[in-house]
Coordinates of C-alpha atoms and ligand atoms in Angstrom, one line a residue:
M29 CA -0.2 0.1 0.5
E30 CA 0.9 3.4 -0.9
V31 CA -0.2 7.1 0.4
V32 CA -0.2 10.5 -0.7
I33 CA -1.7 13.7 1.0
R34 CA -2.1 16.5 -0.9
P35 CA -2.9 19.8 0.3
N36 CA -6.4 19.6 -0.4
A37 CA -9.3 18.0 -0.8
D38 CA -9.3 19.2 -4.6
A39 CA -5.4 18.2 -5.0
G40 CA -5.9 15.1 -4.2
A41 CA -9.0 14.9 -7.1
D42 CA -6.5 16.1 -9.6
L43 CA -5.0 13.5 -8.5
V44 CA -6.5 10.4 -8.7
A45 CA -8.4 12.1 -12.5
R46 CA -4.6 12.0 -13.5
V47 CA -3.6 8.7 -12.9
I48 CA -7.2 7.2 -14.1
A49 CA -5.7 9.7 -17.3
Q50 CA -2.9 8.3 -17.2
E51 CA -4.5 4.5 -17.5
M52 CA -6.9 4.6 -20.1
R53 CA -4.0 6.6 -22.5
M54 CA -1.7 3.2 -21.3
N55 CA -5.1 1.0 -22.7
P56 CA -7.9 2.5 -24.6
R57 CA -9.6 -0.3 -23.5
L58 CA -9.4 0.0 -19.5
V59 CA -11.7 -2.2 -17.5
M60 CA -12.9 0.2 -14.6
G61 CA -14.1 -0.3 -11.5
L62 CA -15.8 3.2 -10.1
A63 CA -17.1 4.7 -6.8
T64 CA -19.9 7.2 -6.6
G65 CA -20.2 9.5 -3.3
N66 CA -19.9 13.0 -2.2
T67 CA -15.7 12.3 -2.5
M68 CA -16.1 10.6 -6.0
E69 CA -17.7 14.3 -7.8
A70 CA -14.3 16.5 -7.9
V71 CA -13.4 13.2 -9.0
Y72 CA -15.4 13.8 -11.9
A73 CA -15.8 16.7 -12.4
R74 CA -11.9 16.6 -14.0
L75 CA -12.2 13.6 -16.3
V76 CA -15.0 15.9 -18.1
Q77 CA -12.8 18.6 -18.2
M78 CA -10.3 16.4 -18.7
H79 CA -12.6 14.9 -22.3
C80 CA -13.1 18.8 -22.7
E81 CA -10.0 20.2 -23.1
E82 CA -8.1 17.4 -23.8
G83 CA -10.0 14.8 -25.8
L84 CA -9.6 12.7 -23.2
D85 CA -11.6 9.3 -25.1
F86 CA -13.6 6.9 -23.3
S87 CA -14.9 5.4 -26.1
A88 CA -13.7 2.2 -25.6
C89 CA -13.4 1.3 -21.3
R90 CA -15.6 -0.4 -20.2
T91 CA -17.0 -0.5 -16.5
F92 CA -17.9 -2.1 -13.7
N93 CA -19.5 0.9 -10.4
L94 CA -19.1 -0.8 -6.6
D95 CA -22.7 -1.1 -5.7
E96 CA -26.3 -0.5 -6.3
Y97 CA -29.3 -0.1 -3.4
I98 CA -32.4 -2.6 -3.6
G99 CA -34.8 -1.4 -4.5
L100 CA -34.0 2.3 -6.3
S101 CA -35.3 2.6 -9.8
I102 CA -33.2 4.0 -12.8
N103 CA -34.2 7.3 -12.9
H104 CA -34.0 7.8 -9.4
A105 CA -32.5 9.9 -8.0
N106 CA -30.8 8.5 -5.5
S107 CA -29.5 5.7 -7.2
Y108 CA -26.4 4.9 -8.4
R109 CA -27.0 4.1 -11.9
H110 CA -28.3 8.5 -12.5
Y111 CA -25.4 9.6 -10.4
M112 CA -23.6 7.5 -12.6
N113 CA -25.1 8.9 -15.9
H114 CA -25.1 12.7 -14.3
H115 CA -21.3 12.7 -13.2
L116 CA -19.8 10.8 -15.5
F117 CA -21.3 9.2 -18.4
L118 CA -23.4 11.0 -20.3
Q119 CA -21.0 14.0 -20.4
V120 CA -17.9 11.8 -21.8
N121 CA -17.8 9.9 -24.9
I122 CA -18.4 6.6 -23.0
D123 CA -20.6 4.0 -25.3
L124 CA -23.0 3.1 -22.4
K125 CA -23.7 0.0 -23.6
N126 CA -20.6 -0.6 -21.3
T127 CA -21.4 1.3 -18.2
H128 CA -22.6 -1.5 -15.2
L129 CA -23.8 -1.4 -12.8
P130 CA -26.1 -4.4 -10.6
D131 CA -29.6 -4.2 -10.5
G132 CA -31.3 -2.8 -7.7
M133 CA -34.4 -3.8 -9.2
A134 CA -33.9 -7.8 -9.8
T135 CA -36.7 -9.7 -9.4
D136 CA -33.7 -12.8 -8.4
L137 CA -31.3 -10.1 -6.4
V138 CA -29.2 -13.6 -6.0
A139 CA -28.9 -14.5 -9.5
E140 CA -28.5 -10.3 -10.9
C141 CA -25.3 -10.6 -8.2
A142 CA -23.7 -13.6 -9.7
N143 CA -24.1 -12.5 -13.3
Y144 CA -22.5 -8.9 -12.4
E145 CA -19.5 -11.8 -11.4
R146 CA -19.5 -13.1 -14.3
L147 CA -19.7 -10.3 -16.5
I148 CA -17.0 -8.9 -15.2
T149 CA -15.0 -12.2 -15.6
E150 CA -15.9 -11.8 -19.2
V151 CA -14.3 -9.0 -20.1
G152 CA -10.9 -10.4 -17.8
G153 CA -11.5 -8.3 -15.1
I154 CA -11.0 -5.3 -13.6
D155 CA -8.1 -2.9 -13.8
L156 CA -8.2 -0.1 -12.0
Q157 CA -10.5 -0.3 -8.9
L158 CA -11.7 3.9 -7.5
L159 CA -13.0 3.9 -4.1
G160 CA -14.2 5.6 -1.7
I161 CA -14.5 4.8 2.1
G162 CA -17.5 5.4 4.3
Q163 CA -17.3 6.6 8.6
N164 CA -16.5 3.5 9.1
G165 CA -14.6 1.3 7.0
H166 CA -16.6 -0.2 4.3
L167 CA -15.5 -0.4 0.9
G168 CA -18.6 0.0 -1.7
F169 CA -21.2 -1.2 0.8
N170 CA -19.2 -3.4 2.4
E171 CA -20.3 -3.4 6.5
P172 CA -19.1 -4.1 8.8
L173 CA -18.2 -8.5 9.3
S174 CA -18.4 -8.4 5.3
A175 CA -16.2 -11.6 5.1
L176 CA -12.0 -10.9 3.2
R177 CA -13.6 -13.6 0.4
S178 CA -16.5 -12.2 0.0
R179 CA -18.3 -11.6 -3.6
T180 CA -20.5 -9.7 -5.4
R181 CA -24.0 -10.6 -2.7
V182 CA -26.8 -8.6 -0.9
K183 CA -25.9 -6.6 2.3
I184 CA -28.0 -4.6 4.7
L185 CA -26.7 -1.3 5.8
S186 CA -25.6 -0.2 9.0
P187 CA -27.6 2.4 10.9
V188 CA -24.2 4.2 10.4
T189 CA -24.0 3.8 6.6
R190 CA -27.5 5.0 6.9
A191 CA -27.1 8.0 8.7
Q192 CA -24.2 9.0 6.5
N193 CA -26.0 8.7 3.7
A194 CA -29.8 10.1 4.4
P195 CA -28.4 14.0 3.6
L196 CA -29.5 13.3 0.0
F197 CA -33.0 11.7 0.5
P198 CA -35.7 13.3 0.9
R199 CA -36.5 11.5 4.7
P200 CA -33.8 9.9 6.2
D201 CA -36.5 6.3 6.5
L202 CA -36.3 6.6 2.8
V203 CA -33.3 5.2 2.6
P204 CA -32.9 2.0 1.4
Q205 CA -31.5 -1.1 3.9
R206 CA -30.3 -3.0 0.9
A207 CA -27.7 -2.5 -1.8
I208 CA -26.3 -4.8 -3.8
T209 CA -22.5 -4.6 -3.5
M210 CA -18.9 -6.1 -4.4
G211 CA -17.5 -8.3 -1.3
V212 CA -13.7 -6.7 -0.7
G213 CA -12.4 -10.7 -2.2
S214 CA -13.9 -8.9 -5.8
I215 CA -12.4 -5.9 -4.6
L216 CA -9.1 -7.6 -4.2
D217 CA -9.2 -8.8 -7.6
C218 CA -8.6 -5.8 -9.2
R219 CA -5.4 -5.4 -10.6
R220 CA -5.0 -1.6 -9.8
C221 CA -7.0 0.0 -6.4
I222 CA -7.0 3.5 -6.0
L223 CA -8.7 4.5 -2.8
L224 CA -9.9 9.0 -2.5
A225 CA -10.3 10.1 0.8
T226 CA -11.2 13.8 1.6
G227 CA -11.2 16.2 5.2
E228 CA -11.2 15.5 8.9
E229 CA -14.2 13.3 9.5
K230 CA -12.7 10.5 7.2
A231 CA -8.9 11.1 9.5
A232 CA -9.6 8.5 11.9
I233 CA -11.0 5.9 9.7
V234 CA -8.8 6.0 7.5
A235 CA -5.9 6.1 10.2
R236 CA -6.9 2.8 10.7
A237 CA -8.3 1.4 7.6
V238 CA -4.3 2.4 7.0
E239 CA -2.2 1.6 10.2
G240 CA -3.9 -0.5 12.4
P241 CA -4.9 -4.8 11.5
I242 CA -7.0 -6.2 9.4
T243 CA -10.5 -6.7 10.3
S244 CA -13.7 -7.6 8.9
M245 CA -15.5 -5.2 11.0
I246 CA -12.9 -2.4 8.3
S247 CA -13.6 -3.6 5.0
A248 CA -10.5 -0.7 4.0
T249 CA -8.4 -2.6 6.3
A250 CA -8.3 -5.7 3.4
L251 CA -6.3 -2.9 1.2
Q252 CA -3.4 -3.7 3.1
L253 CA -3.7 -7.3 1.9
H254 CA -3.2 -5.9 -2.1
P255 CA 0.3 -5.6 -4.2
E256 CA -1.2 -1.9 -6.0
C257 CA -2.8 0.2 -3.8
T258 CA -2.5 3.3 -3.7
L259 CA -4.5 5.9 -1.0
I260 CA -5.1 9.4 -1.9
L261 CA -5.8 11.7 0.8
D262 CA -6.2 16.1 1.8
E263 CA -4.5 17.2 4.6
A264 CA -7.5 16.5 6.6
A265 CA -8.2 13.7 5.9
G266 CA -4.0 12.0 6.7
S267 CA -4.0 14.4 9.4
Q268 CA -4.6 11.0 12.2
L269 CA -1.3 9.4 10.3
K270 CA 1.2 8.5 12.6
E271 CA 4.2 8.0 9.9
S272 CA 2.5 10.8 7.2
D273 CA 6.5 12.1 7.3
Y274 CA 7.1 8.8 5.1
Y275 CA 4.4 8.7 3.5
H276 CA 5.2 12.8 2.1
W277 CA 8.8 11.3 1.9
V278 CA 7.6 8.3 -0.9
F279 CA 5.7 11.4 -3.4
E280 CA 8.6 13.2 -3.0
N281 CA 11.4 11.5 -4.0
Q282 CA 10.2 8.9 -5.8
P283 CA 10.8 9.3 -10.1
E284 CA 7.5 7.5 -10.5
W285 CA 5.6 10.4 -9.4
A286 CA 7.4 13.1 -10.6
P287 CA 5.2 13.6 -13.7
F288 CA 2.0 14.0 -11.1
R289 CA 4.2 16.2 -8.4
A290 CA 2.6 19.9 -9.3
A291 CA -0.8 20.4 -9.5
S292 CA -2.8 21.0 -12.7
P293 CA -2.8 24.5 -13.6
S294 CA -6.6 24.3 -13.3
I295 CA -7.1 24.2 -9.3
G296 CA -7.7 28.2 -8.0
K297 CA -7.8 28.8 -4.9
N298 CA -11.4 28.6 -5.0
G299 CA -11.4 24.7 -6.8
F300 CA -11.5 23.4 -10.1
Q301 CA -12.1 26.7 -12.4
T302 CA -14.7 24.2 -14.7
K303 CA -17.4 22.7 -13.6
P304 CA -20.0 20.2 -15.6
K305 CA -23.2 20.9 -16.5
L306 CA -25.9 19.0 -17.7
G307 CA -27.3 20.2 -20.9
G308 CA -28.4 19.7 -25.3
K309 CA -27.1 16.1 -26.2
A310 CA -26.8 15.3 -22.4
V311 CA -29.8 16.0 -21.0
E312 CA -31.7 13.7 -24.5
A313 CA -29.1 10.7 -23.3
M314 CA -30.6 10.4 -20.7
S315 CA -33.8 10.6 -21.1
D316 CA -33.2 7.7 -24.1
V317 CA -30.9 5.5 -20.7
L318 CA -33.3 6.2 -18.5
E319 CA -36.8 5.3 -20.5
Ligands
GLP13 C1 -21.3 5.3 -0.2 C2 -21.3 4.1 -1.3 C3 -19.2 4.5 -1.4 C4 -18.7 5.5 -0.8 C5 -18.9 6.8 0.7 C6 -18.1 7.7 0.9 O1 -21.5 4.2 0.6 N1 -21.2 3.1 -1.1 O2 -19.1 3.2 -2.0 O3 -17.3 5.1 -0.7 O4 -20.4 7.2 0.4 O5 -19.4 8.7 0.5 P1 -18.8 10.2 1.0 O6 -18.0 9.8 -0.5 O7 -20.3 10.5 0.6 O8 -18.1 10.4 2.0

């Protein structure tokens, strides 16, 4: 595991987006694992910006999202399909047929989970998995006690997770109780993992995930078993790490990080200059998908 600490949240998201872009340029048919949540919005905004300004090409890549709520249709404002269409898919030149999320409306949820794993296997596995972290240390919706070898399956959401995600719903009781999520084992099978965490409220769980013992109580600790995993943090999220001097030293001195040390010029004091907006073709395409 490698830890990179950037000065602020925008610089963290910028670095994640540039690592993704580098992988996409090396392999245009990249299979990406994607995540949702507030933290990821800045990453997707930056990728959209790179698509618009630098021609970053999504036409051949394939995506698999970590999770989806059970019981929300794809046109529900809180479904992760809606989130992904809005923040990324409809703003870049990805083929929507190549974008995958578990179907939270499936009548046979067990079959849906098995099918999701099969689809990932059929494309040869996930090359680059993007991850956030929940306040209880979950990856995707791998709540406490998720088996370290678990595969895509139905999980009951914990009260902590439902409370964390409640502000996005009209009422707290409308947060679904269950979700389909890729398992910890499915995530560990991905070739490379990049986790982004920002903000002081993530500092304690990040410290436990990185420097604490591996435990199924905190799914993110399983990343210590992954041979190619990078955690990208802002100063606030990294503020409780004991070895932060060492992590800073690695980023400042190792040659593979040299191209990434200077922040993108588009990051000003107030964050990114370009914020994606939905309009024109994107809105038309969205209506097609959601019909
Ligand atoms: C949800 C998602 C997770 C994500 C988490 C973090 O629970 N299922 O995959 O990591 O949110 O969200 P945020 O970035 O809003 O803190």
